[in-house]
Amino acid sequence: MHRQCSRLLAILLLTAIPTVVFGQEAEFASSPGIASDHVAYDLVRDLTTAFGPRPAGSAAEAAAAKWGSEKMKALGFQSVTIEHFPLLRWSPGETRVELLGNVAQRLVATPLGGLVAGPPVEAPVVLFESYDTFLKSDPADVHGRIVAILEPVRRATDGNGYIALAPARTRGPGEALAKGAVGFVIRSLGTHEDNVANSGASVTLPSPFPAFALSPAAADQIKRAAALGPVNMRLESMAAWAGVGTSQNVVGTIPGSDPNAAPIIIGAHIDSWEQGTGAIDDGFGIAAVTTAATRILRSGKTPRHTIHLVWFGAEEVSQPGALRDFVGARAFTERHQAQVKRALVAAESDWGGGRVTRVTLPPTMSDDLVDRVRQNLHPLGIPVDVGNPGPGVAEIGVLAAAGAPLLRLHQDATGLFDVHHTPNDVLSRVDPASLEQNVTVWEQVISAVADVH
Amino acid sequence: MHRQCSRLLAILLLTAIPTVVFGQEAEFASSPGIASDHVAYDLVRDLTTAFGPRPAGSAAEAAAAKWGSEKMKALGFQSVTIEHFPLLRWSPGETRVELLGNVAQRLVATPLGGLVAGPPVEAPVVLFESYDTFLKSDPADVHGRIVAILEPVRRATDGNGYIALAPARTRGPGEALAKGAVGFVIRSLGTHEDNVANSGASVTLPSPFPAFALSPAAADQIKRAAALGPVNMRLESMAAWAGVGTSQNVVGTIPGSDPNAAPIIIGAHIDSWEQGTGAIDDGFGIAAVTTAATRILRSGKTPRHTIHLVWFGAEEVSQPGALRDFVGARAFTERHQAQVKRALVAAESDWGGGRVTRVTLPPTMSDDLVDRVRQNLHPLGIPVDVGNPGPGVAEIGVLAAAGAPLLRLHQDATGLFDVHHTPNDVLSRVDPASLEQNVTVWEQVISAVADVH
């Protein structure tokens, strides 16, 4: 608690602290306040600088939430609350993944989230060039071996290459275990060629099973090693559940003028993977939706519909049993069941730091409302369609399952999977111009939908 | 020994092993043999694939040397020998570098080579925006603190930004210790913005002193954290000397027709840092010089001057006392003192994977010889000058100190420090077209200098 308070104090004092060492720091300290265009960038900068990596259930995530609640109050949101919920914390621990024998060498790898490694495993490796080939494989060829799925992620403007291959990471370990495998490695679900490995959650398993994402460079290395002879690997990891912990959602509200009008729920998530500082995933989203709502707050106008802003906790962590994933969104939905069910729309920003290319409104939306959104977005050159939000929906999918119609701001995801879930998801990867474009589109969409006038 | 032999067997059997899983592997296995243009790429591919990271004095470095000696023999070099020498092995161990207090978070860092960390240290940090500012600082401001030098490396076509800042890494820790500091961190000597830290050697110190390179992202984070208040860090590392070990140079010869003609010595180094697989530093160099010499061997012509090809061991490791650095080159020079002293020229390829832009010949070279080199390089558009080889010379500098005139093939180093000494120094970063250009220039230069006819 003390640590959270002093963190908070430190960051609130940001502009008051004289900085003499760096010319750049002076600029940093004097960066324009919240009323300026810099509010969004300042949010993602401060979130990632002060709290660093924010794993689900960590002290850093809790401190960031506390800071977020103070920030929301300072920005003028009402009824700001921190809503705690329990979760099982997961820790990646230390990792050691090696090729053995004639090509003995250590490889860059990271354990898959939500899985427990158990004792070290040494075994022959069976390689699959695609997830599909693995699915069709004979269990006799997999039994007693380490499965290696080396399919690269296709770079796509909308990120569909990641979507297509995500089941290989989420379900692949369980499928390998069911076929009798003793371990599982998969080429990182990234479009980069770096020697860093992408974190990512898997569906939890009833027994320990060592499963890792390999850096693309390591996956290439295994492919080439296979040309030199049979490949054997050793998998060692301290990945484990770290006991019951607490995460939290932060909720702030802009009250609508019509208490009977259906509410609007917009959000993003505070937590991040242990690697990087979650600047793109999802500090960018936090900054975009919060700043857009803040501009509505400060416009001097009033929305007819109430707007709820949610900073979700614990988006990146798998949970055993029925909870499964998106535990923050599940806690929110359970607590606010009636609001979610009668929501006009729910929307999230959780698809990277690219520009908004298109907006999809739910079929439940009236023609008048669709027209109003189109009118607001026409000057920005953003097309609007009506229909299914498409794949890649994260925490907000839980709200949809509980009855909330989804609104989606599609973003260019061409470069997202170069940094997503890697150590390189840091502030330098945030494009301030793209962030500003996102804020503007969010502001226009929400202003139209919430009937701000 | 058994492991080395089986490694060797595996890689020599490369083309004999059927590969059925991957289409790409089939191409890999059937890649053209040593007489084709692919010889250089195959060398760097096989070296980095079969042996992975090759730290000085490691089993992987020894196995790579053994493979190299067999490779040289197979290519037609004569008097191929492995020349062992002792060295102190250094191990980076595990690293944990953290910001403490209000901005508590783990940072990406790697220990500086040749230094021993001692027990964990917690202390306030004093930040310097430049190495020069640190050098001018009052010891009273540094005493009892952790020094952080956050100066970025300037991107330069010839890599001079790295050269300029290298003393901050090699000598900075000792200077900080002398000023009473309790630890030392420096922004990675890289031009990238990734969240990976660059390895690199420092001058050894008489006492334990924790010293690390921070990822550029971590260095940025510290700068921003300083705007939030005083920065405290914790430095923990298992970096240590791992006892006396053995490294080795591999030497092969193309005998000249005139035994009285001064010999030519060309080389590159086999060892690499623990991060990455040393594809650019210095697998590229190994491939370039070896392939160029091989083409001369296979040209059907004979050089008048004897050509010695050296694969140096242990280029990347610091040593205590008088040995200091470039221990492989020192062992070679000691063993072949007379040859080095009477050498016509010595030359290395150890400045990355960029194209050759220019060649500098030593002032000791006759005008006739200079003209011959110019004639050979004119069709390739490579200018030739006469003079000092310039900064950035590595192992070959030891030979120069013993009397060998240096010849230099300058390379474009614009992108070198994006991957140099990082996990990203892997095969995918090798540009085959640039490698081929290097081979061609080396072949033409050496053919001219060695008087191949």
mmCIF file of N, CA, C and O in Angstrom, chain A residues 148-176:
data_model
loop_
_atom_site.group_PDB
_atom_site.id
_atom_site.type_symbol
_atom_site.label_atom_id
_atom_site.label_comp_id
_atom_site.label_asym_id
_atom_site.label_seq_id
_atom_site.Cartn_x
_atom_site.Cartn_y
_atom_site.Cartn_z
ATOM 1 N N ALA A 148 7.393 -29.904 -32.179
ATOM 2 C CA ALA A 148 7.830 -28.570 -32.602
ATOM 3 C C ALA A 148 6.992 -28.141 -33.800
ATOM 4 O O ALA A 148 7.041 -28.781 -34.850
ATOM 5 N N ILE A 149 6.216 -27.071 -33.621
ATOM 6 C CA ILE A 149 5.412 -26.526 -34.721
ATOM 7 C C ILE A 149 6.097 -25.255 -35.200
ATOM 8 O O ILE A 149 6.254 -24.304 -34.438
ATOM 9 N N LEU A 150 6.534 -25.267 -36.456
ATOM 10 C CA LEU A 150 7.427 -24.207 -36.936
ATOM 11 C C LEU A 150 6.772 -23.292 -37.961
ATOM 12 O O LEU A 150 7.455 -22.580 -38.698
ATOM 13 N N GLU A 151 5.455 -23.279 -37.989
ATOM 14 C CA GLU A 151 4.745 -22.460 -38.984
ATOM 15 C C GLU A 151 4.899 -20.975 -38.667
ATOM 16 O O GLU A 151 4.620 -20.536 -37.552
ATOM 17 N N PRO A 152 5.324 -20.186 -39.656
ATOM 18 C CA PRO A 152 5.437 -18.742 -39.412
ATOM 19 C C PRO A 152 4.078 -18.048 -39.518
ATOM 20 O O PRO A 152 3.180 -18.531 -40.208
ATOM 21 N N VAL A 153 3.971 -16.924 -38.831
ATOM 22 C CA VAL A 153 2.750 -16.117 -38.905
ATOM 23 C C VAL A 153 2.794 -15.272 -40.173
ATOM 24 O O VAL A 153 3.791 -14.612 -40.454
ATOM 25 N N ARG A 154 1.710 -15.299 -40.911
ATOM 26 C CA ARG A 154 1.570 -14.506 -42.135
ATOM 27 C C ARG A 154 1.337 -13.042 -41.756
ATOM 28 O O ARG A 154 0.501 -12.736 -40.907
ATOM 29 N N ARG A 155 2.106 -12.144 -42.364
ATOM 30 C CA ARG A 155 1.871 -10.717 -42.127
ATOM 31 C C ARG A 155 0.617 -10.293 -42.883
ATOM 32 O O ARG A 155 0.494 -10.574 -44.075
ATOM 33 N N ALA A 156 -0.303 -9.658 -42.186
ATOM 34 C CA ALA A 156 -1.560 -9.256 -42.820
ATOM 35 C C ALA A 156 -1.976 -7.897 -42.276
ATOM 36 O O ALA A 156 -1.720 -7.577 -41.117
ATOM 37 N N THR A 157 -2.609 -7.115 -43.111
ATOM 38 C CA THR A 157 -2.998 -5.754 -42.734
ATOM 39 C C THR A 157 -3.899 -5.749 -41.508
ATOM 40 O O THR A 157 -3.812 -4.868 -40.663
ATOM 41 N N ASP A 158 -4.762 -6.753 -41.408
ATOM 42 C CA ASP A 158 -5.692 -6.791 -40.275
ATOM 43 C C ASP A 158 -5.240 -7.764 -39.190
ATOM 44 O O ASP A 158 -5.962 -7.993 -38.225
ATOM 45 N N GLY A 159 -4.069 -8.356 -39.338
ATOM 46 C CA GLY A 159 -3.570 -9.280 -38.324
ATOM 47 C C GLY A 159 -4.187 -10.665 -38.401
ATOM 48 O O GLY A 159 -4.070 -11.452 -37.457
ATOM 49 N N ASN A 160 -4.815 -11.006 -39.524
ATOM 50 C CA ASN A 160 -5.500 -12.305 -39.584
ATOM 51 C C ASN A 160 -4.534 -13.486 -39.564
ATOM 52 O O ASN A 160 -4.931 -14.609 -39.251
ATOM 53 N N GLY A 161 -3.255 -13.232 -39.878
ATOM 54 C CA GLY A 161 -2.269 -14.318 -39.809
ATOM 55 C C GLY A 161 -2.085 -14.811 -38.380
ATOM 56 O O GLY A 161 -1.904 -16.010 -38.131
ATOM 57 N N TYR A 162 -2.141 -13.885 -37.448
ATOM 58 C CA TYR A 162 -2.050 -14.241 -36.024
ATOM 59 C C TYR A 162 -3.299 -14.994 -35.585
ATOM 60 O O TYR A 162 -3.215 -16.029 -34.917
ATOM 61 N N ILE A 163 -4.445 -14.452 -35.975
ATOM 62 C CA ILE A 163 -5.720 -15.088 -35.617
ATOM 63 C C ILE A 163 -5.740 -16.540 -36.089
ATOM 64 O O ILE A 163 -6.140 -17.451 -35.358
ATOM 65 N N ALA A 164 -5.273 -16.739 -37.321
ATOM 66 C CA ALA A 164 -5.330 -18.077 -37.911
ATOM 67 C C ALA A 164 -4.474 -19.067 -37.134
ATOM 68 O O ALA A 164 -4.822 -20.240 -37.007
ATOM 69 N N LEU A 165 -3.332 -18.584 -36.607
ATOM 70 C CA LEU A 165 -2.392 -19.507 -35.976
ATOM 71 C C LEU A 165 -2.518 -19.541 -34.448
ATOM 72 O O LEU A 165 -1.923 -20.408 -33.795
ATOM 73 N N ALA A 166 -3.304 -18.629 -33.881
ATOM 74 C CA ALA A 166 -3.413 -18.567 -32.417
ATOM 75 C C ALA A 166 -3.817 -19.904 -31.788
ATOM 76 O O ALA A 166 -3.296 -20.272 -30.727
ATOM 77 N N PRO A 167 -4.714 -20.679 -32.401
ATOM 78 C CA PRO A 167 -5.073 -21.968 -31.783
ATOM 79 C C PRO A 167 -3.883 -22.910 -31.617
ATOM 80 O O PRO A 167 -3.883 -23.759 -30.723
ATOM 81 N N ALA A 168 -2.875 -22.773 -32.463
ATOM 82 C CA ALA A 168 -1.686 -23.623 -32.318
ATOM 83 C C ALA A 168 -1.017 -23.368 -30.974
ATOM 84 O O ALA A 168 -0.437 -24.271 -30.371
ATOM 85 N N ARG A 169 -1.091 -22.123 -30.503
ATOM 86 C CA ARG A 169 -0.505 -21.800 -29.201
ATOM 87 C C ARG A 169 -1.481 -22.086 -28.058
ATOM 88 O O ARG A 169 -1.089 -22.628 -27.026
ATOM 89 N N THR A 170 -2.758 -21.726 -28.244
ATOM 90 C CA THR A 170 -3.705 -21.868 -27.137
ATOM 91 C C THR A 170 -4.093 -23.329 -26.919
ATOM 92 O O THR A 170 -4.186 -23.783 -25.786
ATOM 93 N N ARG A 171 -4.286 -24.066 -28.014
ATOM 94 C CA ARG A 171 -4.754 -25.450 -27.868
ATOM 95 C C ARG A 171 -3.687 -26.487 -28.192
ATOM 96 O O ARG A 171 -3.801 -27.652 -27.799
ATOM 97 N N GLY A 172 -2.633 -26.062 -28.927
ATOM 98 C CA GLY A 172 -1.597 -27.004 -29.350
ATOM 99 C C GLY A 172 -0.985 -27.817 -28.214
ATOM 100 O O GLY A 172 -0.837 -29.041 -28.330
ATOM 101 N N PRO A 173 -0.615 -27.172 -27.086
ATOM 102 C CA PRO A 173 -0.008 -27.953 -26.003
ATOM 103 C C PRO A 173 -0.920 -29.082 -25.514
ATOM 104 O O PRO A 173 -0.458 -30.215 -25.327
ATOM 105 N N GLY A 174 -2.200 -28.792 -25.330
ATOM 106 C CA GLY A 174 -3.136 -29.823 -24.881
ATOM 107 C C GLY A 174 -3.285 -30.930 -25.912
ATOM 108 O O GLY A 174 -3.363 -32.122 -25.566
ATOM 109 N N GLU A 175 -3.299 -30.551 -27.180
ATOM 110 C CA GLU A 175 -3.412 -31.554 -28.244
ATOM 111 C C GLU A 175 -2.160 -32.429 -28.294
ATOM 112 O O GLU A 175 -2.240 -33.643 -28.516
ATOM 113 N N ALA A 176 -0.999 -31.806 -28.071
ATOM 114 C CA ALA A 176 0.250 -32.580 -28.064
ATOM 115 C C ALA A 176 0.272 -33.544 -26.878
ATOM 116 O O ALA A 176 0.663 -34.708 -27.013
#
